[in-house]
Structure formats: C-alpha cells, structure tokens
Short mmCIF file of C-alpha atoms in Angstrom, two decimals:
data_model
loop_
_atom_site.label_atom_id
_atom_site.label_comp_id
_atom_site.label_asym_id
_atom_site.label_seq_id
_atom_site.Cartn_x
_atom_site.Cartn_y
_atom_site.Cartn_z
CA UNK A 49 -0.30 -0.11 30.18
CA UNK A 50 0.96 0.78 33.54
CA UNK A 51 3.32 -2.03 34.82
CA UNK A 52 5.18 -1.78 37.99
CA UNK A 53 8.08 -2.80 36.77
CA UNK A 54 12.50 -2.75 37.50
CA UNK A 55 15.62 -4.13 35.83
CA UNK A 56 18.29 -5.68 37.36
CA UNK A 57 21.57 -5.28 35.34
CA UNK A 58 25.32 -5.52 35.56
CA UNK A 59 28.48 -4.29 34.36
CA UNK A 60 29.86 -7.49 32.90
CA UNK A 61 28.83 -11.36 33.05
CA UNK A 62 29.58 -12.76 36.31
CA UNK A 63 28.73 -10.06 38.51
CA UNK A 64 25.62 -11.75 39.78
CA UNK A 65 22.34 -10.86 38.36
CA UNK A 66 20.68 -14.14 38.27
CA UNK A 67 21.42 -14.97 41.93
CA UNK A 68 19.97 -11.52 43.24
CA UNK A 69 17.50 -11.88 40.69
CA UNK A 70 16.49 -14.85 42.14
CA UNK A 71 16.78 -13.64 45.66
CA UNK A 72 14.80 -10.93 44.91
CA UNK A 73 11.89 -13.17 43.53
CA UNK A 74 11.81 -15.23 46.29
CA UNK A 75 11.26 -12.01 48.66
CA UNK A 76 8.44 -11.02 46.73
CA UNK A 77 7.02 -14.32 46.96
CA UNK A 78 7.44 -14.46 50.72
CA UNK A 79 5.60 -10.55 50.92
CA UNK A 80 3.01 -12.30 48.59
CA UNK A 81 3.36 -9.47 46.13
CA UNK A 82 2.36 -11.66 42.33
CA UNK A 83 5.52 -10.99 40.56
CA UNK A 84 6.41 -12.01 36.79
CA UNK A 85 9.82 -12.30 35.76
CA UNK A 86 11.48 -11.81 32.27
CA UNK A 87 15.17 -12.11 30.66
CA UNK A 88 16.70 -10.36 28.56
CA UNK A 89 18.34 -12.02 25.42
CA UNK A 90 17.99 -15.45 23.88
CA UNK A 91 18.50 -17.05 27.23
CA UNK A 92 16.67 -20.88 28.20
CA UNK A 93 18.09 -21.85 31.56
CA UNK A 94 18.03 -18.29 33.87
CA UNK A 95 14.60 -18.37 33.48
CA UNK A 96 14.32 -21.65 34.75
CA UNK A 97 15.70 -20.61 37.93
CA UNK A 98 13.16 -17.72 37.78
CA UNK A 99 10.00 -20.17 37.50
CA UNK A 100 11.30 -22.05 40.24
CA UNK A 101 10.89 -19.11 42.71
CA UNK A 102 7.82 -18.09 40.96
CA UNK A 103 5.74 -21.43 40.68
CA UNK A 104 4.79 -20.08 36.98
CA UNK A 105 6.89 -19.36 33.52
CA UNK A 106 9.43 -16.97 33.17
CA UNK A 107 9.65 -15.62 29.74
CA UNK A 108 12.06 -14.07 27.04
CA UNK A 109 12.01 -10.29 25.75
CA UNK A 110 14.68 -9.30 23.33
CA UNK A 111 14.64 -6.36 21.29
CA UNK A 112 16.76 -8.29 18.38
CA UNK A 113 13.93 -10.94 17.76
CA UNK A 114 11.15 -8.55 18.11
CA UNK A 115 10.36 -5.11 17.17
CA UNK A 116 9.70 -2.40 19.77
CA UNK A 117 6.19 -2.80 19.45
CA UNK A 118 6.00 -6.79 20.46
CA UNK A 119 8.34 -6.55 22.98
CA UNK A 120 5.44 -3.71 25.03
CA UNK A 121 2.77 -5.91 24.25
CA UNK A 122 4.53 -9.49 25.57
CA UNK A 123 5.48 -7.57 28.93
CA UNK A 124 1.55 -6.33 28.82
CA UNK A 125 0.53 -9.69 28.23
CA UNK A 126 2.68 -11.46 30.39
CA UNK A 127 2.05 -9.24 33.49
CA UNK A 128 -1.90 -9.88 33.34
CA UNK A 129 -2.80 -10.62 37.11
CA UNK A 130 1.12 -9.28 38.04
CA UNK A 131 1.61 -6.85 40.51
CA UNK A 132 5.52 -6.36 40.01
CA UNK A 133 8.31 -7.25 36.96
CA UNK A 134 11.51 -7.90 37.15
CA UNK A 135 13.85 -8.17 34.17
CA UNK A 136 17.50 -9.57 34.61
CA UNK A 137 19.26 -8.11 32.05
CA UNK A 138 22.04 -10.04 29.67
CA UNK A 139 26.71 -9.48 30.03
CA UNK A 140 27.00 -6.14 30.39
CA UNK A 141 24.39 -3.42 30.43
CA UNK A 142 25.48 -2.30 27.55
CA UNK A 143 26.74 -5.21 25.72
CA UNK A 144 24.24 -5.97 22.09
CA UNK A 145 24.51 -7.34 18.29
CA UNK A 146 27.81 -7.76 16.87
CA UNK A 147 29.96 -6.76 20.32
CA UNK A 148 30.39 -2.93 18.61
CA UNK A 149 26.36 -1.89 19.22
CA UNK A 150 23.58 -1.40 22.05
CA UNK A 151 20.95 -2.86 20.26
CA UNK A 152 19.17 -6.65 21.82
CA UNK A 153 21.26 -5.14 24.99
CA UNK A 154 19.67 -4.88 28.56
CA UNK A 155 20.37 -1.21 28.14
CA UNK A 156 17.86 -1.26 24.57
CA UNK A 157 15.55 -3.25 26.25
CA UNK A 158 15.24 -0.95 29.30
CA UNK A 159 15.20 2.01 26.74
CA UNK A 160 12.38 0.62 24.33
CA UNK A 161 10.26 -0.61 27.90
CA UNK A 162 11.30 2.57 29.96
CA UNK A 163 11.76 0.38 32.62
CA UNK A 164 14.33 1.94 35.75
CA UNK A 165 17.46 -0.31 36.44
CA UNK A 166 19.35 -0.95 38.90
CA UNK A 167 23.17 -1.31 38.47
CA UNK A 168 24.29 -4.13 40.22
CA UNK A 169 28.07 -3.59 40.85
CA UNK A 170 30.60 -6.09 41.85
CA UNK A 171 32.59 -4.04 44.36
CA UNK A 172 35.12 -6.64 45.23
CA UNK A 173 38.31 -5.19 45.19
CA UNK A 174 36.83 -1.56 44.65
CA UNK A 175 36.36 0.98 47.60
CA UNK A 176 36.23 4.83 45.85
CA UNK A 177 36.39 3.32 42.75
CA UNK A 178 33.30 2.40 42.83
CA UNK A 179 32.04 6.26 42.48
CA UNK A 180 34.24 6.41 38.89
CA UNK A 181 32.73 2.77 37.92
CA UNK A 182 29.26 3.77 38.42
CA UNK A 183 29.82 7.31 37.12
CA UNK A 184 30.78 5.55 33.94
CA UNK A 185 27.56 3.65 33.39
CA UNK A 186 25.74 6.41 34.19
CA UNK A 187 27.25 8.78 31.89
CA UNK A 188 27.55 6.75 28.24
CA UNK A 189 24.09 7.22 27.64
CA UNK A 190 22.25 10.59 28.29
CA UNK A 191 19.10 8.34 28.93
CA UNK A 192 20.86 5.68 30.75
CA UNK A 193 17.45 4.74 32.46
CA UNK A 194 19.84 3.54 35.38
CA UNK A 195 17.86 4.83 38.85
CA UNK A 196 19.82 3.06 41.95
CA UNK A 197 22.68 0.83 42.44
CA UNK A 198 23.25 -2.28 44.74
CA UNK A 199 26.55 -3.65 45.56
CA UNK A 200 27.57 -7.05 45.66
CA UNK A 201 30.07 -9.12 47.17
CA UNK A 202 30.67 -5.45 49.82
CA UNK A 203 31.23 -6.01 53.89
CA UNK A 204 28.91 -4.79 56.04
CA UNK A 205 31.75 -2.48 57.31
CA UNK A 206 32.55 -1.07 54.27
CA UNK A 207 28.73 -0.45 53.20
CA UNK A 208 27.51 2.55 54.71
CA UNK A 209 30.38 4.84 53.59
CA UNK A 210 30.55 3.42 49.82
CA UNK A 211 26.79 4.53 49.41
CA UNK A 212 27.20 7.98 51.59
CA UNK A 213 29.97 8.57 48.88
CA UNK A 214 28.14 7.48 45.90
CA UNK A 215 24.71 9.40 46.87
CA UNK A 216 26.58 12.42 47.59
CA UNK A 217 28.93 12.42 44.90
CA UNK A 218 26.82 10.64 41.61
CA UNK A 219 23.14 11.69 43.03
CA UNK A 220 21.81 8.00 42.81
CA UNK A 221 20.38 5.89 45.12
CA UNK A 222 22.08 2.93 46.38
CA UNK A 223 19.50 0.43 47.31
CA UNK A 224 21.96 -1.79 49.42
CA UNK A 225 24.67 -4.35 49.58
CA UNK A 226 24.32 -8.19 49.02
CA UNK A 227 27.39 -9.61 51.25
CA UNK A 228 29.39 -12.13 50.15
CA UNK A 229 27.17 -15.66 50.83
CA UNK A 230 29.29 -18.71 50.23
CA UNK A 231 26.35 -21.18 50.60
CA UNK A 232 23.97 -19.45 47.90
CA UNK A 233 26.47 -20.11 44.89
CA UNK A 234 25.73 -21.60 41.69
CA UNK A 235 27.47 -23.75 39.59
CA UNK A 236 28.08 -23.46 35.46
CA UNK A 237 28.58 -25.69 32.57
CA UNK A 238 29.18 -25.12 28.85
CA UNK A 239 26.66 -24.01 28.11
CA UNK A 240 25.77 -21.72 31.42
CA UNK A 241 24.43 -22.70 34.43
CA UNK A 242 23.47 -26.37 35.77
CA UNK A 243 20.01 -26.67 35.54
CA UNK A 244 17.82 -25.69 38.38
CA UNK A 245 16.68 -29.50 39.29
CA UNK A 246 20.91 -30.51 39.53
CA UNK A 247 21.17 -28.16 42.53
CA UNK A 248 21.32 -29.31 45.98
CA UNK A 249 18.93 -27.73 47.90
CA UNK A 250 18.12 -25.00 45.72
CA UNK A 251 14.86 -23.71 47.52
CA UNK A 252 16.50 -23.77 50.42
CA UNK A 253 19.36 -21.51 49.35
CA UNK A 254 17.25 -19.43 47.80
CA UNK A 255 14.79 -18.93 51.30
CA UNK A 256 18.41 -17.91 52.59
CA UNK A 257 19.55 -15.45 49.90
CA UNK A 258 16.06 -14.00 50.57
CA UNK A 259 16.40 -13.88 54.65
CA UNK A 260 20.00 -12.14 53.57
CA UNK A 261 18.72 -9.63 51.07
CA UNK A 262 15.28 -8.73 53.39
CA UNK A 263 18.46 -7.24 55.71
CA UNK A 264 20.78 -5.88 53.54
CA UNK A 265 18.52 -3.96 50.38
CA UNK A 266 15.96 -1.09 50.64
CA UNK A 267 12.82 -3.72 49.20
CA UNK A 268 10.41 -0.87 50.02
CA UNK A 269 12.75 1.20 47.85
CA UNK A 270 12.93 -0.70 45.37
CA UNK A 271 9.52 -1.46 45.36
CA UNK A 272 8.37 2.24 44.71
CA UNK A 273 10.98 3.20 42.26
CA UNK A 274 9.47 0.00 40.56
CA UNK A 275 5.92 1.88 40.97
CA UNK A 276 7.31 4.75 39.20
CA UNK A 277 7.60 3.24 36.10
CA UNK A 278 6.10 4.99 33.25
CA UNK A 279 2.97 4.00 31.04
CA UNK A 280 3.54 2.49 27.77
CA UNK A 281 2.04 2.57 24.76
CA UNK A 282 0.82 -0.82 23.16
CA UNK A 283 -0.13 -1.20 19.94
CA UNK A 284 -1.88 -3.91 17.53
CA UNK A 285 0.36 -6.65 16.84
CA UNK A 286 -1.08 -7.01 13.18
CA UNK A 287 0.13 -3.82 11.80
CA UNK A 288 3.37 -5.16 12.70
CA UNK A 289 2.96 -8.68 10.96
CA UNK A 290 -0.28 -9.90 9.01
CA UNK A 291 0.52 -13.10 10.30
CA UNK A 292 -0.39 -12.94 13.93
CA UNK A 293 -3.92 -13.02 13.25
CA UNK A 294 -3.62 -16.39 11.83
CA UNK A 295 -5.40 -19.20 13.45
CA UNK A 296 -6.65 -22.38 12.48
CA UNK A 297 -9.63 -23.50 10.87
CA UNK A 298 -8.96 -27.20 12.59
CA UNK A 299 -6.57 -27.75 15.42
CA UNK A 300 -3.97 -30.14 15.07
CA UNK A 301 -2.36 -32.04 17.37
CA UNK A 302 2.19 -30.97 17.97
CA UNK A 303 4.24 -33.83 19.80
CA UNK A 304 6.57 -31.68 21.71
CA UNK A 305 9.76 -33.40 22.81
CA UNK A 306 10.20 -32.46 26.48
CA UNK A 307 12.63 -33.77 28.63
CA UNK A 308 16.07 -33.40 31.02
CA UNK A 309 17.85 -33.60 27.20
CA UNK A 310 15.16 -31.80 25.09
CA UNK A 311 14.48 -28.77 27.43
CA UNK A 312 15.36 -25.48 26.20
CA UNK A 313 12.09 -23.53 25.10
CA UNK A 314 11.05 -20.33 24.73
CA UNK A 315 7.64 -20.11 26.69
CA UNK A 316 6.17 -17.45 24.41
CA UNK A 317 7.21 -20.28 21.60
CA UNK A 318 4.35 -22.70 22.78
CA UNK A 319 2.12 -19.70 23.69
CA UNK A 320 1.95 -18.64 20.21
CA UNK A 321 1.49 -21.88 19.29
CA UNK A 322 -1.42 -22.56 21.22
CA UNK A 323 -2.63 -19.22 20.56
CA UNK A 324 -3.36 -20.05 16.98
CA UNK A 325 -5.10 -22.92 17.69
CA UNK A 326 -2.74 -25.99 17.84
CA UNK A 327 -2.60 -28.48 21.16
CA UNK A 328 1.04 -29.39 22.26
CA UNK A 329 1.52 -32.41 23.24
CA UNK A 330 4.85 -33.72 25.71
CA UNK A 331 6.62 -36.79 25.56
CA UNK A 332 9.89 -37.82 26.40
CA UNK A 333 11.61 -39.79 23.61
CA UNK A 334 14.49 -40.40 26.83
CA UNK A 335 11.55 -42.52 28.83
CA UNK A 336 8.93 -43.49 26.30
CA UNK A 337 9.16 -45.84 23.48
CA UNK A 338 6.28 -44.49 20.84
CA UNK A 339 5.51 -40.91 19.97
CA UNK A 340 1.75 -39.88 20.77
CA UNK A 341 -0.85 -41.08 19.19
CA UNK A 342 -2.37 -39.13 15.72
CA UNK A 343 0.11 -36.53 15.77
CA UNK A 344 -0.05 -33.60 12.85
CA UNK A 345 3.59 -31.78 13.59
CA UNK A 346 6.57 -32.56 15.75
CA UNK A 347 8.49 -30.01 17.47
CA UNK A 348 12.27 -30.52 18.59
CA UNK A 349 13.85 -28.16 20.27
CA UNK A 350 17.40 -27.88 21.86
CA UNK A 351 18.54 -28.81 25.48
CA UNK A 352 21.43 -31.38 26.64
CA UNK A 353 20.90 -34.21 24.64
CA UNK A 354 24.83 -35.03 24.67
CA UNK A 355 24.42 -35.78 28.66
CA UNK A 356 22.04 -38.03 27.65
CA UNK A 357 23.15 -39.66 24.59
CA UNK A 358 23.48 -43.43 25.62
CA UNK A 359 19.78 -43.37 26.76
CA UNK A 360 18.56 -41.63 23.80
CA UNK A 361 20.79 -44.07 21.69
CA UNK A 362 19.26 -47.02 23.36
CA UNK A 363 16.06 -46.10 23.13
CA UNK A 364 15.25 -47.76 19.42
CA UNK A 365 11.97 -48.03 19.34
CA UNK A 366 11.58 -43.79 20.01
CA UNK A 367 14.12 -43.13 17.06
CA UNK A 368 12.74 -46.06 15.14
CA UNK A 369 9.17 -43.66 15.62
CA UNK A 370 10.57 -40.33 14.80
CA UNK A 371 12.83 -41.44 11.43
CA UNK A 372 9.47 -42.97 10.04
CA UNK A 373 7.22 -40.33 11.16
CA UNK A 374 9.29 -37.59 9.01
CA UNK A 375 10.14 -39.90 6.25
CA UNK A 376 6.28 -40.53 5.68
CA UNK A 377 5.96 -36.61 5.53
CA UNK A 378 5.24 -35.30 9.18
CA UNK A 379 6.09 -31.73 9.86
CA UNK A 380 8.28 -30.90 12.01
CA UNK A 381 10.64 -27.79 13.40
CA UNK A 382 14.18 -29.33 14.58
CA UNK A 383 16.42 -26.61 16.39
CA UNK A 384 20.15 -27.25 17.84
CA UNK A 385 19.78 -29.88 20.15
CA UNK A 386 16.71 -31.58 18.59
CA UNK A 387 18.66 -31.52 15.15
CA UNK A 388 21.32 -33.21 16.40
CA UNK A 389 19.20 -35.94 17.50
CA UNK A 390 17.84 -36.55 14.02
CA UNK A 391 21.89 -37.33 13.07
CA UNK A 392 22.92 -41.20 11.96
CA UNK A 393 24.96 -40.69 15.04
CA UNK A 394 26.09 -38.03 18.43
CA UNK A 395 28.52 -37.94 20.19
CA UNK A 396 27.96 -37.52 24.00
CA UNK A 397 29.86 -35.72 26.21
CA UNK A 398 31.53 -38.92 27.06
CA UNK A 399 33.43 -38.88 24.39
CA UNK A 400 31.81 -42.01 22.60
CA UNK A 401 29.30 -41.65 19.53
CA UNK A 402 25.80 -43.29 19.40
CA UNK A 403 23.36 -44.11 16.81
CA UNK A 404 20.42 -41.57 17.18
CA UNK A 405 16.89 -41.21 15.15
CA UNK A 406 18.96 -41.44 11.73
CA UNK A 407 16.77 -39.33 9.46
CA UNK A 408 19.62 -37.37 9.14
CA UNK A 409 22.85 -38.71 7.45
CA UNK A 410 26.09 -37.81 8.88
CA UNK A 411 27.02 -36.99 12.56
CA UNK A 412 26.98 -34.43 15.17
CA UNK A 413 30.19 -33.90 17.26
CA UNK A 414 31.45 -31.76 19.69
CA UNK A 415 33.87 -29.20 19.68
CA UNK A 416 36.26 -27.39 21.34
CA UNK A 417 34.90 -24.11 21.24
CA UNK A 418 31.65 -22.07 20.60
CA UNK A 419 30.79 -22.53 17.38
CA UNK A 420 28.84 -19.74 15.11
CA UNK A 421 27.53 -17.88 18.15
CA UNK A 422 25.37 -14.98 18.60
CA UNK A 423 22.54 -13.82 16.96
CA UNK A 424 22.30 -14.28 12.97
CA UNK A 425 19.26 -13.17 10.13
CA UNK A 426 18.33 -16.55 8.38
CA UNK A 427 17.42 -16.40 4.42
CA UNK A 428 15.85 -18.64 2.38
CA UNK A 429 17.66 -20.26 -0.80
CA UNK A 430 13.61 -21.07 -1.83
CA UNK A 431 10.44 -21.14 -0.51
CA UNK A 432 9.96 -23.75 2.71
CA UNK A 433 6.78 -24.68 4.34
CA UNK A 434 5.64 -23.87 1.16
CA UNK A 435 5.79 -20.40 1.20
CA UNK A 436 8.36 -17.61 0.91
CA UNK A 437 9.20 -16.55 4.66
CA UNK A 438 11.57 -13.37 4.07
CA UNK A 439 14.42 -13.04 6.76
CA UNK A 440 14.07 -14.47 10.10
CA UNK A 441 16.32 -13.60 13.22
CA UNK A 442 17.30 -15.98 15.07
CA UNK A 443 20.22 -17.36 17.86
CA UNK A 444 23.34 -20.24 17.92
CA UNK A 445 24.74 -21.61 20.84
CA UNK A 446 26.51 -24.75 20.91
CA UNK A 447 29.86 -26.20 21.51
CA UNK A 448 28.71 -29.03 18.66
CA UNK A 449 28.96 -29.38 14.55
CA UNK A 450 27.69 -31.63 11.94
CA UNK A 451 29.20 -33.01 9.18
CA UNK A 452 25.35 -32.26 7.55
CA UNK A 453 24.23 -28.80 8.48
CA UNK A 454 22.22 -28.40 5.56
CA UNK A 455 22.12 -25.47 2.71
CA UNK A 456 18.51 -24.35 2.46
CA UNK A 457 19.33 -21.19 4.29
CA UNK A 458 22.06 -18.44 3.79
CA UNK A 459 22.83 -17.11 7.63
CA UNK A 460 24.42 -13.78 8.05
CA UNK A 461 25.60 -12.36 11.29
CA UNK A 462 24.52 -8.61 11.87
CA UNK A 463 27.07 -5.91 12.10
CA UNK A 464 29.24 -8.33 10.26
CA UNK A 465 29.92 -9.57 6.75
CA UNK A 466 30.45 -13.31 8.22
CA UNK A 467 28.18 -15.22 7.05
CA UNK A 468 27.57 -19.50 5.96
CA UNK A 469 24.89 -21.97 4.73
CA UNK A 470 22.79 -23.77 7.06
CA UNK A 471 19.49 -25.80 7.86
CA UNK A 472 17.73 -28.56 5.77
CA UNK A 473 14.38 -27.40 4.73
CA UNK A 474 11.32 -28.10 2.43
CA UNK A 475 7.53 -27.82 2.26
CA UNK A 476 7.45 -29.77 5.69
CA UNK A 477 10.60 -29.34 7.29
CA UNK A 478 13.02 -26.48 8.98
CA UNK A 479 15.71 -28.91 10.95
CA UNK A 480 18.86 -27.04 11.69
CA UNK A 481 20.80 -25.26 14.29
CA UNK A 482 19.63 -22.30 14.93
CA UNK A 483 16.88 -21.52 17.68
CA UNK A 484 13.76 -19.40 16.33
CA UNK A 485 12.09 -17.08 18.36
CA UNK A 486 8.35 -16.95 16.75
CA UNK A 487 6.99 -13.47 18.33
CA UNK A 488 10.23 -12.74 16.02
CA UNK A 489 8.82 -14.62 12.68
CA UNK A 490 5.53 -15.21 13.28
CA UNK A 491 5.11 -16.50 9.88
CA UNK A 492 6.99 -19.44 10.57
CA UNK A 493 4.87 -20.55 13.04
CA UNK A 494 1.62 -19.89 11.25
CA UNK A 495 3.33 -21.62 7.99
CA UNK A 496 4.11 -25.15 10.09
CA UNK A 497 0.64 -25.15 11.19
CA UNK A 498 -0.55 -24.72 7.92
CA UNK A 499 1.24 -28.48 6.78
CA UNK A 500 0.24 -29.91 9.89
CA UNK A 501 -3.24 -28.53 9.17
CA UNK A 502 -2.90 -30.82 6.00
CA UNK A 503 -1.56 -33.50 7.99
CA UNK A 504 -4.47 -33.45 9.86
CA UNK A 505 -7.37 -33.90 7.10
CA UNK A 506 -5.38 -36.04 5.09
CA UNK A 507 -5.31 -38.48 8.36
CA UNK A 508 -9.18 -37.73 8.99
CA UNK A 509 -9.88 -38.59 4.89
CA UNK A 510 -7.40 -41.68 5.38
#
C-alpha cells in the first residue's frame, strides 16, 4: 500500500489542529486533489467538520481499539479512489492511555502508519522559544516521525525570521504560518465543539481559512513530503480475529437512530455492519412517531439527546415503540447517549427531567464533571449475545450518570487499577455507557447479528 499521506499534530489541545485541518481540506478540495481524512482517537464531532469539507465520511483510526494490523488496512481501505490523507491527530502529540504512556497517541498512530507529521505550534507569546519548544518534540522520541512545522497564531512580520532560525538551528522544515484569523473561529461545548450544522456560515469561513492558508503555507511542500510517505504492509484481517469473516446467511434489517440528538457514530461502525451483510436503516425517534417497519436489531448510539430532551420526551408514541420493541425481545446495542434514552426519565440540559422510552428503570442525570472518562477494557460477568465475547476496549465520555448503570460488565481502566461495574446485558442486549468501536471487537458485531438473524426467521415463520 502506497498512500500519500501527512499528519497534522499539536503540542497540547487547543493549539488548533482541527481548524487548519479543516483549512487544509478545503484547499485540496479547491486544487481538486480527492483527499480522505481520518482522526485520531475516539473522536465523533471533528470528523464531522472534516466530511463537511470533503462531501464524503471522515473516519476514526486509533491504535487503542485496534491492533497495528487493522489500523493499515482501514487507512488502505478507506483511501480507495484517494489521492491524499490527512490525519489530525488527538491533545498533545504525545499524549495516550492512562496520561503516563504513548500508546492510542497521535505520536503511536503516526509510528504504527509511518505517516510524516507536521508539528503545528502555537507561537503566541513565543519568539526564540519556539526553537527549544520544537527541539523538545523532536527529541523525546528517536523516531519522532515529525518532518516540518507550521506556526499558528505568528505575524507576518515575525514569520520569516522564526523559520530562518528554526531551519538553521533544528534542520526541519517549516511549512508556514497560519496568522491569527478572528472570523474563522469555532466555538465549544461540553462535550467539544458545536456541531458543524450550529455554525454560522461555516463553508464560508472555511473558503476563507483556505484563501488565508493558499498564502501563508508551502501546499506544494506539503504535498510532496506527503508523497514521501512510505509503503505499508497490510495484512489479512482474519489472522487477527476469526470473526471478520463472518457474514450472514440472511440479511436483516438494523433501525439506526439518527438524528441532531442521536448522532455520534463511528463510520467504520455501520461499514462493518453492512459489510457482513445487514441493511441499516435511519429514523429519527425526535421527528417520527413509529420505528421502521419489520425491523430485526436496533442500534442506539450516543449524541446530544439532553439538548433535545423535551422533544424526545414528548414524543410518546416513538418511546411507546422502542420500550415494546425490546421488551418483546428485539436486539439491540444502546451506547451513552442512546442508553440514556432508554431511562424512566433524563434530565435535559435545562435543568428539568422528562419521561423517556422507560425500558430502563431509574434516571439519567447530569453532572458536574466528566464522569469515568477515557478509554476502559470491558469484561463480561457471563456470556451476552449468547456467547462468551472476551475483553472489549472501548471509550466514556459524558458529563451524565444513572442511578441504573447496570452490572453485566466489570470495566477496568488501562494503566490503572480503577476500575467499576457497568452495562445491562443478555442474550439480546448490550445497553450501557460506553461507546464500542467494532474494527476493535469484531465479535460483538458479528454476535448482534447473529440474534437479529433469529429475529429475522422467527418473524418470516410467524
């Protein structure tokens, strides 16, 4: 596999990867060059901002989920008909599991894909410093894979003798400045950035973050240092996991909840999916009042449902659907957001509580803080989806809690001795908080359509 291919990373969160990232997309779409874009790190909303520029999906690779070997082959098989990658990478370059290791960092991911990065520095406030910064990043790992540098938030002024210094002192390339660009900014909420449809304008600012970077970055540069990337091996999924060469014998028919408050998905989630022979299909339990017709699973994943919690709320008939679809045995995978949902009641971020689908007893509620975050390795207390599934990785984020998490699964954070119960699960069912990442456990996935492929004859026979 020979992918053209670059990483854009940072020192530190806040330095301004996505918004170059996303700058830098839109150039390539305005030189026509077919570029795929990928983030590092259990991330749902930067690639949204990604597929905007793009016009297709943006997609996940994290070393944490997936071994080294899955991670080459989804950038192979996402990059069919590409010309160019770009990563973004995740905090700071070398920022992974358990805050006190490299590993599911944009550094390990640019290691296991030997992919050349480009440091993007934050050089407000910094003039010579900038040589020590850099010098820093360069130096912590003897195969760094760092190849250029691009400053952000410099003057014009200041910019020619910052990279003259660097180049001269370091030996790296400095690809160019991004100035500071007041109209171009994006705003955050708690759980990252507003989503791409909730800003003004967006296409807009992002034709003029492109005009801007055109002027002030070395695109041809960049463009062959991408070129230079090396070849990578890529290997047969199977020997990795027997269970991604399952398909199935019938398809079956997944309602997938997809909406402004049921939105955060992992695209190479419904890939898989499909892959192994089930349809998806979308509805919106905020706008429609029945679930799709001869369903065999139901699939609800996370997203903002406390914006949205009086509609959901008021929507009866929808949760009136879903609690009697799962208590007459329907499959179904439930993560964070979609969990919640199932509760007797949610509160919104208004404050107030509201009756939701009620399958569920007990309520979801939000908190002050992050609660359980980061990356944990799921076990199960017995065998679910009727089979024994061994440890699965897998991701929290959320500023909620339930009085009902469940205590079919023992979670245990890596690098750590922390650990809790969590998740109600049985031959049909995984509903909890945590967010799965199937190229990660493919045997989940191939289990669920397993009882959905039962779901489906026993409808047929009935």
């Amino acid at each position: 596999m020979r992918v053209p291919r670059i990483l854009l990373a940072a020192g530190a969160s806040g330095s301004g990867k996505t918004l170059i990232t996303c700058g830098l997309l839109q150039v390539m779409q305005n030189r026509k060059i077919k570029t795929a874009s990928f983030k590092c790190g259990p991330d749902y909303i930067d690639p949204m901002f990604h597929s905007k520029v793009i016009g297709t999906k943006s997609r996940n690779l994290d070393t944490f989920f997936a071994g080294e070997p899955v991670v080459r082959y989804l950038l192979e098989k996402n990059m069919e008909g590409m010309e160019l990658a770009v990563m973004e990478g995740v905090m700071g370059y070398y920022d992974g599991v358990g805050g006190t290791t490299t590993q599911a960092s944009a550094y390990d991911l640019a290691r296991v894909t030997e992919t050349p990065v480009i440091l993007i520095v934050n050089a407000k406030g910094m003039s010579v410093s900038l040589a020590a910064y850099v010098k820093g990043f360069l130096g912590y790992r003897k195969d760094s894979q760092i190849r250029g540098v691009i400053f952000n938030q410099m003057s014009p002024m200041l910019y020619p003798r910052m990279k003259r210094l660097v180049e001269e002192e370091l030996g790296i390339h400095v690809y160019g400045y991004v100035p500071k660009v007041e109209d171009c900014q994006i705003e955050s909420r708690h759980l990252g950035l507003v989503m791409p449809d909730e800003v003004e304008d967006l296409q807009k600012k992002l034709k003029r973050l492109a005009q801007v970077l055109e002027d002030s970055l070395e695109i041809d540069g960049i463009l062959k240092l991408a070129g230079s990337a090396r070849k990578l091996p890529v290997e047969d999924l199977t020997r990795e996991n027997p269970a991604f060469a399952f398909r199935l014998d019938h398809p079956v028919r997944i309602g997938v909840a997809r909406d402004e408050a049921f939105c955060f998905f992992y695209e190479d989630n419904l890939q898989l999916l499909r892959d192994m022979g089930a349809k998806l299909v979308e509805f919106s339990p905020l706008r429609e009042e029945k679930l799709p017709k001869d369903l065999d699973g139901l699939l609800l994943c996370g997203g903002y449902p406390e914006l949205h919690a009086r509609t959901l709320s008021e929507n009866r008939s929808m949760c009136r659907e879903i609690r009697e679809a799962l208590q007459s045995g329907l499959p179904c995978l439930a993560e964070c957001g979609g969990f919640m949902y199932l509760h007797e009641e949610m509160e919104g971020m208004d404050g107030q509580s509201y009756p939701m689908v009620g399958y569920l007893s007990g309520k979801a509620y939000r908190t002050s803080c992050l609660n359980r975050f980061g990356y944990v390795n799921l076990q199960e207390s017995h065998p679910v989806l009727g089979e024994e599934l061994g440890v699965l990785p897998a991701h929290e984020f959320h500023y909620f809690d339930s009085e009902n998490c469940g205590e079919d699964f023992l979670a245990k954070k890596p690098a750590s001795v922390r650990n809790w119960k969590c998740i109600h699960a049985d031959e049909r069912r995984i509903l909890g908080f945590p967010h799965l990442y199937y190229y990660g456990c493919p045997q989940v996935a191939a289990a669920f359509l397993r009882q959905c492929e039962k779901k489906e004859t026993k409808r047929w026979q009935d």
